[in-house]
Amino acid sequence: MDQPTAVFKTLAPRTPEDDAPAAAPERTERTEPSGQEKAPEPESDRLKAAVAAWVATAEEPESEPRDAPEESEADDADDAEPDEAAEAAEADTESGPEDDEPEDESESASDEGESDDETGDDSDDDSDEESVEAKTAAESSAESWFSARKPAADAKASAEEPADAPSDDSDSGSDSGADSDSDDVDDEPVDQPTTMFKAVRLPVDQPTTALKLPSSLTGAGSGGGGGRSAGDADSERTSTFLPLRADIPAEQKAQAAAAAPKAPEAPKPAASAPVQPKAPSASAPAAAPSPVPAFAEAERTRQQPLPPLPPLDLLAELTNTPPPPPTPLRTTVRRVRIWTPLVLLVLIVFAIVQMVRPLPAPVLTLSAAPTFTFGGGELNLPFPTEGQGAVEVEGVGSMGTYGAQKPAPIASVTKTMTAYVILRDHPLKGSQKGPEIEIDQKAADQGKAEHESTARVQTGQTYSEKELLELLMIPSANNVARLLARWDAGSEAAFVEKMNAAAKDLGMTQSTYTDPSGLLDSTVSTPQDQLKLAKAVMQYDVFREIVNMPNVTVDGIPGRIENNNNILLKPGVSGIKTGSSTPAGGNLLWSANTVVDGQNRRILGIVMGAKDAEQLGQKLQLAIDNSYKLIQQAQKDVTSATVVRKGQVLGYVDDGLGGRIPVVATKELKAIGWPGLRVKLALTDGGKAVPHTGKAGDIVGQVSIGTGAGKVSSPVALQQDLAEPGFDKKLTRVG
């Protein structure tokens, strides 16, 4: 037959006072079926209290009115585990009728309720921490346990005490308005109780486990009235989210705690008698949930941010490892670890910069003897005992000087500068004769003068530039010099200015020109300045041709015009200009040639101030004779000597980083000189940049001796391959 349906008797609705946390639990005694006193287990105090209340209500006398049972929550009963229900049923069956003592259990439940109420009066802070879910779970567990225990208890009570057992046959899902039992037992048959089928509950998510606050935060303790019972402390509690608070100094915390308003204390419910169960009213309002305490606003940090920690201290803080105590060794190791990467980085950057820097330009450096001295003893030229003069080999150097070497009148030697300015401003090349120049009246009148050398020209005649230069240099016509000055510069004074400017350009620092002919004794110069002028003017082919002519014939002038320099017929003599006057004496600026190693070498010289004679003509001839003696000795002494041999190492290519590649002469080099002459060697690049790389035999420069027309040179080449500097040299270079 169908099993009778168990009917649960619900307790009175729970009030906020019941949910208040209990005070420190008083040790209550409970009468066990065996007659021994046993302390209730903390985790099941509330469950046992509910069980005792239900038993007392189920087995009370029929005369007491019953409240209508509350609809059983079948879903909550399903959550109870069947093993616990079966064990509870077996325990009740074995204990017998003597174990069921409703009155004792009711009293015990009442006592426990009072104890809980008292405990709740003493604990004010824990009332808001219990959740509705924890209470519902406790009631569901009690109801589930008794639903399994009720059929066995009802069967046993019917067999042993048929007259006293209550007949609760109503469905668990309906409300019974009054008790079905009466004072007298009715022997008439009754309908069997209707079996209630439980609806299958769909699987749902498991309830969230509430986190328990530690006892240090809830204030629970073993002593005093402020603690909670062991059962309440271990029951499930809802977790309360507390936001992290900023770290503030202790002084500010104390000030904030003192200034914050205190929360009002919850009223302590008075201890009350056990609540008799009664039927809930349909219109009765549900118990309001406990208000959730509002959290105070988090305190804001007013502390200034701390400076950043050193790397090791920050690492220690992140790893929760305190930094090791400082020692000299650890300090050294720490510095090495910090500075080693920086030093390595600097070295890498330095290496990269060194590699990309441009290489220095290679240069040729002379390693051979920089000078060479000709043999044969000392040079001994026959210099005059009066006046002053000098001798020089063009392109080689001076053979010697004599006299004071001071400015002195030079007479008609001045016409050399006049010819130089005309040819410089109106040059003639090859067979050119230049423009035609008309003779003016002043030139014709000056041609009739008796106390100076002139050319007999007529007004209106025209002569070419070359013809007038011949009349200027061969018969030394003063009127032609003045005519050329007016033709070139417009006036004699303007032309004189050009003469002085040209002297300055040639480096003639001790020369002064005041007229184009040299008649005035204010036109002065020195032997060295005149040799500078001679080297410049002898570069013009027309001028060399003119001054080397012993005589000349010019149209419009009768007869043959003879050259005053009568040594021009001597071998090797080729000019340049004579000049004589009373203040100046006899003067001769001359040029001679000598053949050395099959080449002509020009010798230049001057004799000034020859006065050891009675007449002016004799003074000029004395200057010519002294000049010829010097020419003869110079032609004899000028010679050549081998200074550089073919294949001789003369120097090296310096790459600027310590690399040196030797260079050698590609041919024999002879120098022009005279006994006792010391010449200098010069190793140059020949106007081309020295390369960074090259093969053996490549021409990289030249070696030379002398300057100008007397300069001789020979190419130089690499003795071995030339390569760029290596990585080590690039890396270690400085500057």
XYZ file of C-alpha atoms in Angstrom:
735
model
C 0.000 0.000 0.000
C 1.073 3.551 -0.480
C 3.167 5.033 2.281
C 1.508 7.769 4.269
C 2.505 11.223 3.306
C 4.563 13.060 5.849
C 3.182 16.407 6.880
C 5.625 19.048 8.078
C 4.629 21.447 10.767
C 6.305 24.748 10.162
C 7.538 26.978 12.890
C 6.409 30.508 13.431
C 7.782 32.999 10.903
C 11.320 34.043 11.662
C 11.783 37.575 12.901
C 14.856 39.819 12.707
C 15.374 39.197 16.443
C 15.756 35.502 15.745
C 18.390 36.231 13.104
C 20.442 38.311 15.500
C 23.772 36.648 16.357
C 23.629 34.720 19.594
C 25.680 35.607 22.611
C 28.416 33.444 23.969
C 26.794 30.033 24.139
C 25.782 28.804 27.550
C 26.348 25.197 28.111
C 22.897 23.591 27.850
C 22.067 20.078 28.800
C 19.895 17.870 26.711
C 18.350 14.666 27.754
C 19.398 11.952 25.405
C 17.357 8.846 24.904
C 19.914 6.896 26.810
C 19.571 9.232 29.816
C 23.100 10.703 29.461
C 23.851 14.376 29.067
C 25.760 15.322 25.956
C 26.868 18.716 24.707
C 25.234 19.680 21.429
C 27.484 19.696 18.382
C 28.187 23.216 17.153
C 27.395 22.496 13.553
C 23.907 21.029 14.217
C 22.488 23.092 17.070
C 20.042 24.904 14.855
C 19.101 21.677 13.079
C 18.452 19.838 16.332
C 16.445 22.762 17.685
C 14.244 22.630 14.622
C 13.885 18.829 14.938
C 12.899 19.081 18.604
C 10.332 21.759 17.826
C 8.816 19.644 15.054
C 8.629 16.511 17.255
C 7.025 18.454 20.055
C 4.446 19.855 17.705
C 3.719 16.502 16.010
C 3.165 14.516 19.238
C 1.355 17.064 21.436
C -2.111 16.080 22.816
C -5.048 16.269 20.530
C -6.795 18.680 22.799
C -4.199 21.390 21.872
C -5.136 23.301 18.771
C -2.851 22.951 15.809
C -1.907 25.534 13.379
C -2.326 24.821 9.738
C 0.883 23.416 8.351
C 2.779 25.514 5.908
C 3.208 24.192 2.452
C 6.211 21.908 2.417
C 8.947 22.791 0.116
C 9.403 19.619 -1.853
C 12.286 21.061 -3.707
C 14.213 21.751 -0.500
C 13.425 18.246 0.793
C 14.979 16.813 -2.336
C 18.269 18.466 -1.462
C 18.639 16.351 1.696
C 20.852 13.363 1.191
C 19.039 9.974 1.456
C 21.822 8.458 3.496
C 21.369 10.893 6.347
C 17.542 10.404 6.312
C 17.853 6.618 6.401
C 20.324 6.708 9.292
C 17.976 9.010 11.250
C 15.015 6.658 10.623
C 16.967 3.615 11.820
C 18.032 5.445 14.943
C 14.436 6.268 15.845
C 13.268 2.686 15.210
C 15.939 1.224 17.472
C 15.367 3.663 20.283
C 11.752 2.549 20.832
C 8.782 4.382 22.144
C 10.645 5.407 25.233
C 13.011 7.584 23.257
C 10.312 9.910 21.966
C 9.815 12.473 24.651
C 8.102 15.387 23.050
C 7.887 17.417 26.151
C 11.578 17.113 26.983
C 12.588 17.846 23.495
C 10.255 20.786 23.363
C 11.701 22.124 26.532
C 15.192 21.559 25.295
C 14.361 23.295 22.056
C 12.827 26.113 24.038
C 15.894 26.352 26.202
C 18.111 26.383 23.201
C 15.962 29.056 21.606
C 16.248 31.140 24.734
C 19.959 30.580 24.769
C 20.164 31.678 21.179
C 18.048 34.730 21.923
C 20.233 35.673 24.822
C 23.276 35.170 22.755
C 21.731 37.315 20.074
C 21.115 40.051 22.662
C 24.788 40.151 23.518
C 26.031 40.220 19.929
C 25.055 43.289 17.958
C 27.551 43.309 15.178
C 26.823 39.841 13.782
C 23.080 40.267 13.060
C 23.664 41.677 9.604
C 26.111 38.998 8.577
C 23.698 35.998 8.495
C 21.981 35.562 5.184
C 18.536 34.311 4.363
C 20.067 31.459 2.368
C 21.734 30.001 5.491
C 18.454 29.937 7.417
C 16.516 28.406 4.546
C 19.144 25.709 4.157
C 18.883 24.787 7.871
C 15.083 24.506 7.725
C 15.207 22.491 4.489
C 17.680 20.066 6.074
C 15.394 19.573 9.091
C 12.319 18.997 6.983
C 14.142 16.584 4.686
C 15.405 14.571 7.637
C 11.972 14.279 9.210
C 10.308 13.353 5.914
C 12.415 10.200 5.921
C 11.905 9.530 9.608
C 8.113 10.152 9.787
C 6.729 6.887 8.175
C 8.667 4.660 10.556
C 7.699 6.765 13.564
C 4.003 6.797 12.590
C 3.942 3.035 12.081
C 5.550 2.384 15.395
C 3.256 4.789 17.219
C 0.162 3.191 15.654
C 1.154 -0.272 16.863
C 2.058 0.697 20.409
C -0.156 3.678 21.204
C -3.203 3.576 18.880
C -5.314 5.654 21.203
C -2.858 8.529 21.591
C -1.362 8.854 18.115
C -2.482 11.799 16.120
C -3.909 11.220 12.672
C -2.271 13.768 10.440
C -3.371 12.495 7.065
C -3.564 15.693 5.165
C -1.377 16.399 2.136
C 1.866 18.267 2.564
C 0.913 20.629 -0.189
C -2.502 21.637 1.398
C -3.434 23.416 4.635
C -5.447 21.436 7.255
C -7.776 23.832 8.982
C -8.131 21.827 12.299
C -6.857 18.680 13.989
C -8.477 15.391 12.752
C -7.976 13.661 16.123
C -10.623 13.680 18.881
C -10.708 12.702 22.534
C -12.364 9.381 21.734
C -10.941 6.951 19.247
C -13.252 6.220 16.353
C -13.136 2.578 15.373
C -14.766 3.144 12.083
C -12.569 2.627 9.009
C -11.047 5.719 7.350
C -9.602 6.423 3.931
C -5.928 5.785 3.424
C -3.799 8.820 3.256
C -3.158 10.118 -0.235
C 0.356 9.745 -1.500
C 1.977 12.971 -2.637
C 4.209 12.698 -5.608
C 7.147 14.978 -5.683
C 7.796 16.986 -8.762
C 11.108 16.317 -10.376
C 13.359 19.264 -9.876
C 15.462 20.296 -12.817
C 19.179 20.507 -12.192
C 20.301 23.973 -11.261
C 23.581 25.563 -10.436
C 24.970 24.736 -7.038
C 24.406 27.374 -4.400
C 27.247 29.716 -3.867
C 29.230 28.956 -0.783
C 29.276 31.938 1.543
C 32.684 32.937 2.812
C 33.189 33.035 6.542
C 34.866 35.950 8.220
C 37.698 34.996 10.538
C 36.992 35.150 14.260
C 39.511 38.000 14.626
C 37.262 40.209 12.503
C 33.859 39.122 13.870
C 34.909 39.667 17.482
C 34.018 36.100 18.500
C 35.889 34.876 21.533
C 35.861 32.257 24.148
C 35.049 34.589 27.016
C 32.591 37.390 27.672
C 29.061 37.917 26.558
C 30.028 39.483 23.253
C 31.063 36.223 21.548
C 28.888 33.964 19.469
C 28.089 30.320 19.998
C 30.187 27.697 18.360
C 27.312 26.663 16.158
C 26.675 30.195 14.960
C 30.374 30.863 14.404
C 30.752 27.782 12.216
C 27.540 28.231 10.256
C 27.683 29.440 6.706
C 27.848 33.186 6.322
C 27.564 35.511 3.386
C 30.811 37.197 2.328
C 31.044 40.964 2.557
C 33.137 42.787 -0.046
C 35.513 45.236 1.520
C 37.420 47.515 -0.891
C 41.159 47.846 -0.436
C 42.057 50.973 1.395
C 44.953 53.182 0.476
C 47.996 53.067 2.669
C 47.879 56.141 4.882
C 49.926 57.051 7.916
C 48.784 55.839 11.329
C 48.213 59.410 12.532
C 45.730 60.075 9.731
C 43.978 56.763 10.426
C 43.510 57.708 14.087
C 42.182 61.136 13.151
C 39.768 59.663 10.598
C 38.503 57.063 13.105
C 37.875 59.717 15.751
C 36.086 62.028 13.329
C 33.891 59.326 11.740
C 30.323 59.080 13.181
C 29.582 55.895 15.096
C 26.972 53.548 13.657
C 23.849 53.175 15.819
C 23.729 49.981 17.779
C 21.077 47.490 16.833
C 18.424 46.972 19.549
C 18.844 43.849 21.612
C 15.712 41.676 21.515
C 14.464 40.555 24.893
C 14.418 36.898 25.758
C 11.026 35.459 24.953
C 9.252 32.236 25.596
C 9.192 29.582 22.953
C 7.103 30.736 20.070
C 4.056 28.560 19.530
C 3.531 27.636 15.910
C 0.598 29.195 14.278
C -0.841 29.245 10.830
C 0.559 32.040 8.706
C -1.882 34.512 7.348
C -2.132 34.921 3.609
C -2.095 38.666 3.986
C 0.763 38.731 6.474
C 3.746 40.561 5.067
C 6.958 38.649 4.557
C 9.857 39.306 6.862
C 11.926 42.181 5.565
C 15.540 41.288 4.822
C 18.214 42.759 6.972
C 19.543 46.005 5.569
C 22.951 45.780 3.994
C 25.391 48.153 5.697
C 26.704 50.875 3.448
C 30.481 51.039 3.170
C 32.195 54.219 4.063
C 34.017 56.054 1.320
C 37.624 54.989 0.992
C 40.102 57.396 2.434
C 42.214 59.235 -0.089
C 45.952 59.284 0.136
C 47.447 62.692 0.757
C 50.982 61.482 1.044
C 53.445 62.701 -1.575
C 54.794 59.990 -3.928
C 58.068 58.502 -2.872
C 61.133 58.817 -5.121
C 61.887 55.817 -7.329
C 63.817 53.052 -5.665
C 67.214 51.872 -6.904
C 67.021 48.911 -9.300
C 68.113 46.308 -6.768
C 65.797 47.627 -4.035
C 62.878 47.688 -6.475
C 63.662 44.117 -7.521
C 63.833 43.110 -3.871
C 60.458 44.724 -3.187
C 58.836 43.013 -6.188
C 60.202 39.628 -5.167
C 59.498 40.242 -1.458
C 63.166 39.608 -0.831
C 65.028 42.158 1.278
C 68.210 43.488 -0.291
C 71.377 41.977 1.065
C 73.390 44.042 3.499
C 75.934 46.253 1.734
C 79.510 45.049 1.795
C 82.571 46.254 -0.129
C 82.527 43.128 -2.264
C 78.821 43.394 -3.058
C 79.168 47.093 -3.758
C 81.996 46.366 -6.170
C 80.053 43.597 -7.874
C 77.011 45.829 -8.119
C 79.005 48.616 -9.715
C 80.609 46.173 -12.111
C 77.200 44.858 -13.148
C 75.868 48.379 -13.657
C 78.841 49.864 -15.460
C 79.888 46.862 -17.551
C 76.937 47.132 -20.002
C 77.457 50.882 -20.282
C 81.157 50.454 -20.995
C 80.427 47.752 -23.556
C 77.866 50.006 -25.240
C 80.365 52.863 -25.381
C 83.005 50.549 -26.845
C 80.608 49.302 -29.518
C 79.641 52.847 -30.483
C 83.314 53.842 -30.511
C 84.178 50.903 -32.783
C 81.386 51.761 -35.211
C 82.458 55.412 -35.332
C 86.058 54.408 -35.923
C 85.068 52.143 -38.809
C 82.888 54.692 -40.609
C 85.271 57.611 -40.181
C 86.955 58.664 -43.445
C 90.523 57.548 -43.837
C 93.242 60.205 -43.738
C 94.736 61.196 -47.078
C 97.986 59.302 -47.811
C 101.074 61.464 -48.201
C 104.502 60.966 -49.689
C 107.334 61.307 -47.225
C 110.985 61.608 -48.258
C 113.253 59.122 -46.519
C 116.407 59.584 -48.598
C 118.958 62.288 -47.902
C 117.205 65.607 -48.462
C 120.308 67.317 -49.873
C 123.170 66.520 -52.240
C 126.530 68.329 -52.314
C 128.542 68.576 -55.510
C 132.213 67.687 -55.310
C 135.224 69.637 -56.587
C 135.831 71.934 -53.650
C 134.621 75.505 -53.329
C 133.492 77.773 -56.200
C 135.838 80.720 -56.891
C 134.345 83.265 -59.342
C 136.422 86.331 -60.469
C 134.260 89.035 -58.930
C 135.368 92.684 -59.478
C 136.803 94.647 -56.608
C 134.474 97.608 -57.080
C 130.781 98.091 -57.426
C 128.372 95.229 -56.811
C 126.925 92.310 -58.697
C 125.519 88.735 -58.645
C 125.522 85.526 -60.699
C 122.748 82.921 -60.792
C 121.979 79.706 -62.713
C 118.330 79.819 -63.697
C 116.355 77.055 -61.946
C 119.282 76.023 -59.738
C 120.329 78.925 -57.574
C 122.776 81.700 -56.954
C 126.459 81.120 -57.710
C 127.427 84.082 -55.591
C 127.296 87.844 -55.078
C 129.708 90.663 -54.344
C 129.500 94.292 -53.263
C 127.132 96.123 -50.916
C 123.863 94.840 -52.473
C 122.212 98.227 -51.964
C 119.999 100.312 -54.294
C 122.051 102.304 -56.805
C 121.409 104.109 -60.127
C 121.178 101.697 -63.036
C 121.090 104.131 -66.022
C 119.815 102.534 -69.271
C 119.367 99.122 -67.626
C 115.995 100.705 -66.719
C 114.848 100.047 -70.311
C 114.607 96.313 -69.431
C 111.585 97.095 -67.201
C 110.100 99.315 -69.963
C 110.278 96.427 -72.459
C 108.834 94.011 -69.903
C 105.746 96.178 -69.263
C 105.151 96.656 -73.030
C 105.406 92.912 -73.767
C 103.327 92.019 -70.758
C 100.493 94.348 -71.806
C 101.010 93.852 -75.593
C 102.564 90.391 -76.015
C 104.066 89.219 -79.360
C 104.247 85.592 -80.384
C 106.270 83.962 -83.186
C 106.738 86.224 -86.190
C 104.250 88.827 -85.014
C 105.393 92.450 -85.097
C 102.537 94.046 -83.257
C 100.522 97.208 -83.965
C 101.848 100.190 -85.892
C 102.798 103.195 -83.775
C 103.140 106.735 -85.233
C 106.047 108.932 -84.272
C 104.843 112.155 -82.668
C 106.564 115.542 -82.732
C 108.012 115.135 -79.226
C 109.757 111.892 -80.117
C 111.184 113.488 -83.287
C 112.475 116.500 -81.369
C 114.052 114.359 -78.601
C 115.820 112.308 -81.298
C 118.034 115.311 -82.063
C 119.522 115.523 -78.517
C 123.349 115.325 -78.373
C 124.123 114.260 -74.795
C 122.041 111.090 -74.722
C 121.521 108.046 -76.880
C 118.575 108.455 -79.288
C 117.113 107.191 -82.574
C 116.734 109.547 -85.526
C 113.028 109.282 -86.281
C 110.777 111.682 -88.145
C 107.351 112.983 -87.341
C 104.577 111.043 -89.023
C 106.601 107.862 -89.514
C 105.032 104.634 -88.362
C 106.871 101.705 -86.837
C 105.677 98.387 -85.503
C 105.847 97.472 -81.850
C 108.693 95.029 -82.558
C 110.715 97.672 -84.462
C 110.351 100.175 -81.664
C 111.455 97.488 -79.145
C 114.576 96.889 -81.307
C 115.333 100.651 -81.258
C 114.745 100.612 -77.472
C 117.129 97.714 -76.601
C 119.909 97.789 -79.239
C 120.918 101.503 -79.643
C 119.192 102.283 -76.255
C 117.160 105.223 -77.654
C 115.737 107.369 -74.856
C 113.194 109.122 -77.100
C 111.718 105.747 -78.181
C 111.329 104.701 -74.483
C 109.301 107.828 -73.790
C 107.224 107.300 -76.977
C 106.306 103.703 -75.967
C 105.372 104.949 -72.473
C 102.970 107.535 -73.899
C 101.534 104.984 -76.342
C 100.917 102.354 -73.648
C 99.740 104.434 -70.654
C 98.838 107.813 -72.205
C 101.583 109.628 -70.313
C 105.061 109.013 -69.003
C 103.973 109.452 -65.387
C 101.237 106.873 -65.737
C 103.654 104.451 -67.303
C 106.117 104.942 -64.450
C 103.412 103.916 -62.047
C 102.924 100.725 -64.023
C 106.685 100.073 -63.894
C 106.731 100.312 -60.100
C 103.662 98.092 -59.854
C 105.331 95.462 -62.017
C 108.475 95.626 -59.859
C 106.373 95.010 -56.789
C 104.696 92.038 -58.429
C 108.110 90.505 -59.234
C 109.314 90.946 -55.684
C 111.742 93.735 -56.450
C 111.395 95.351 -53.052
C 114.495 97.517 -53.313
C 113.835 99.039 -56.732
C 112.316 102.447 -57.598
C 111.518 103.691 -61.098
C 111.078 107.400 -61.835
C 111.347 107.511 -65.652
C 111.059 104.991 -68.509
C 114.607 105.601 -69.915
C 116.800 105.591 -66.762
C 118.356 108.948 -67.495
C 117.465 110.210 -64.067
C 119.732 109.049 -61.263
C 116.630 108.655 -59.017
C 115.861 105.340 -60.693
C 117.691 102.845 -58.483
C 117.815 99.074 -57.935
C 119.969 96.213 -56.616
C 121.699 93.240 -58.319
C 119.243 90.694 -56.822
C 116.198 92.696 -57.993
C 117.619 92.987 -61.505
C 118.190 89.234 -61.693
C 114.506 88.717 -60.782
C 113.523 91.017 -63.636
C 115.928 89.234 -66.014
C 114.384 85.810 -65.281
C 110.895 87.212 -65.968
C 111.604 89.091 -69.191
C 113.753 86.300 -70.722
C 110.618 84.145 -70.857
C 109.451 86.143 -73.943
C 110.835 84.728 -77.200
C 110.712 88.125 -78.938
C 112.755 89.745 -76.202
C 115.440 86.986 -76.238
C 115.637 87.333 -80.001
C 116.102 91.099 -79.827
C 118.734 91.237 -77.052
C 120.823 88.566 -78.772
C 121.215 90.676 -81.960
C 124.674 92.404 -82.342
C 123.179 94.921 -84.814
C 119.926 95.750 -86.606
C 118.606 97.604 -89.687
C 115.325 99.549 -89.391
C 113.410 101.111 -92.298
C 113.414 104.874 -92.240
C 116.688 105.082 -90.296
C 119.834 105.216 -92.428
C 122.690 102.786 -91.780
C 123.142 99.775 -89.561
C 122.481 100.172 -85.904
C 125.146 98.482 -83.700
C 124.486 96.946 -80.259
C 126.347 98.591 -77.387
C 126.971 95.141 -75.836
C 129.956 94.085 -77.889
C 130.465 90.739 -76.123
C 127.438 89.343 -77.849
C 129.799 87.912 -80.433
C 131.476 85.823 -77.750
C 130.338 82.169 -77.552
C 127.435 81.598 -75.245
C 126.672 85.296 -74.529
C 123.073 86.386 -75.236
C 122.326 89.859 -73.858
C 120.810 91.618 -72.049
C 121.301 95.403 -71.588
C 124.021 97.888 -71.004
C 123.714 101.155 -69.107
C 126.097 103.941 -68.241
C 125.962 107.384 -66.684
C 128.088 109.510 -64.542
C 126.190 108.688 -61.332
C 125.756 105.035 -62.192
C 129.077 104.257 -63.855
C 129.277 101.288 -66.159
C 126.551 98.588 -65.842
C 125.747 95.400 -67.729
C 122.842 92.983 -67.170
C 123.895 89.859 -69.047
C 122.749 86.358 -69.992
C 124.887 83.412 -71.071
C 124.219 79.789 -71.927
C 126.058 76.561 -71.187
C 125.398 73.045 -72.364
C 125.067 70.405 -69.632
C 124.160 66.817 -70.516
C 123.039 67.984 -73.959
C 120.760 70.749 -72.666
C 121.247 74.520 -72.548
C 121.411 75.994 -69.058
C 120.956 79.759 -68.719
C 123.327 81.773 -66.537
C 122.239 85.270 -65.507
C 124.398 87.973 -63.978
C 124.888 91.722 -63.485
C 127.809 94.044 -62.894
C 126.985 97.491 -61.436
C 129.030 100.568 -60.589
C 132.160 100.041 -62.700
C 133.931 103.418 -62.251
C 137.595 102.630 -62.357
C 138.149 104.527 -65.665
C 138.508 108.101 -66.826
C 135.784 108.315 -69.478
C 132.207 107.159 -69.387
C 132.726 104.852 -72.390
C 135.703 103.259 -70.688
C 133.609 102.684 -67.563
C 130.993 100.870 -69.638
C 133.669 98.741 -71.314
C 135.106 97.877 -67.912
C 131.746 96.578 -66.821
C 131.513 94.501 -70.018
C 134.971 93.013 -69.508
C 134.288 92.089 -65.886
C 131.040 90.486 -66.924
C 132.714 88.353 -69.534
C 135.226 86.996 -67.017
C 132.379 85.916 -64.782
C 130.584 84.340 -67.765
C 133.585 82.259 -68.726
C 134.176 80.929 -65.207
C 130.489 80.184 -64.690
C 130.244 78.273 -67.963
C 133.217 76.221 -66.864
C 132.005 75.461 -63.334
C 128.380 74.617 -64.089
C 128.123 70.844 -64.409
C 125.855 67.915 -63.586
C 125.952 65.048 -61.130
C 123.826 61.960 -60.573
C 121.757 62.566 -57.489
C 119.155 59.776 -57.752
C 119.735 56.320 -59.194
C 117.070 54.241 -60.888
C 115.287 51.948 -58.397
C 116.575 53.847 -55.380
C 114.148 54.011 -52.435
C 113.423 57.668 -51.938
C 110.556 57.582 -49.459
C 107.245 55.926 -48.653
C 103.526 56.417 -48.798
C 102.219 57.124 -45.296
C 98.538 56.126 -44.950
C 98.189 58.159 -41.758
C 97.578 55.073 -39.571
C 101.117 53.752 -39.341
C 101.269 51.983 -42.711
C 104.267 52.754 -44.920
C 104.788 51.532 -48.485
C 108.207 52.364 -50.032
C 108.466 54.295 -53.311
C 111.375 54.112 -55.743
C 112.703 56.274 -58.608
C 111.826 55.075 -62.075
C 114.873 56.627 -63.781
C 118.232 58.215 -63.072
C 118.115 61.851 -62.002
C 120.973 64.297 -62.541
C 121.165 67.733 -60.996
C 122.801 70.905 -62.350
C 125.278 72.590 -60.068
C 128.855 73.571 -59.410
C 131.532 72.622 -56.951
C 130.412 72.916 -53.373
C 126.741 73.432 -54.329
C 124.226 71.772 -52.014
C 120.939 70.963 -53.717
C 117.665 69.877 -52.115
C 115.441 66.973 -53.114
C 111.673 67.323 -53.047
C 109.276 64.343 -53.098
C 105.841 65.530 -54.231
C 102.613 64.011 -55.554
C 103.052 65.711 -58.928
C 99.695 67.464 -58.670
C 97.697 64.233 -58.212
C 96.256 62.839 -54.983
C 97.999 59.778 -53.605
C 95.588 56.790 -53.773
C 94.584 54.606 -50.811
C 95.251 51.426 -52.775
C 97.594 50.504 -55.594
C 99.776 47.834 -57.102
C 103.530 47.608 -57.250
C 104.919 49.819 -60.037
C 102.087 52.380 -59.988
C 103.324 55.974 -60.319
C 102.335 57.924 -57.203
C 104.534 61.057 -57.412
C 107.870 62.531 -58.436
C 111.200 63.579 -57.021
C 112.638 66.907 -58.213
C 115.721 69.068 -57.838
C 115.848 72.819 -58.526
C 113.116 75.223 -59.699
C 112.026 76.980 -62.849
C 113.940 76.294 -66.025
C 116.683 74.424 -64.175
C 114.310 72.053 -62.482
C 114.867 68.325 -63.084
C 112.523 65.582 -61.906
C 111.940 61.822 -61.998
C 108.740 59.799 -61.397
C 108.483 57.560 -58.340
C 106.453 54.340 -58.113
C 105.244 51.903 -55.445
C 107.708 49.210 -54.536
C 104.884 46.873 -53.369
C 101.119 46.757 -53.260
C 99.335 49.475 -51.334
C 96.247 48.419 -49.309
C 93.858 50.197 -46.993
C 94.514 50.040 -43.247
C 93.112 47.007 -41.422
C 90.383 46.832 -38.763
C 92.851 47.037 -35.891
C 94.435 50.216 -37.243
C 91.063 51.837 -37.892
C 89.901 50.933 -34.398
C 92.971 52.222 -32.568
C 93.475 55.462 -34.477
C 93.286 58.675 -32.478
C 92.865 62.201 -33.796
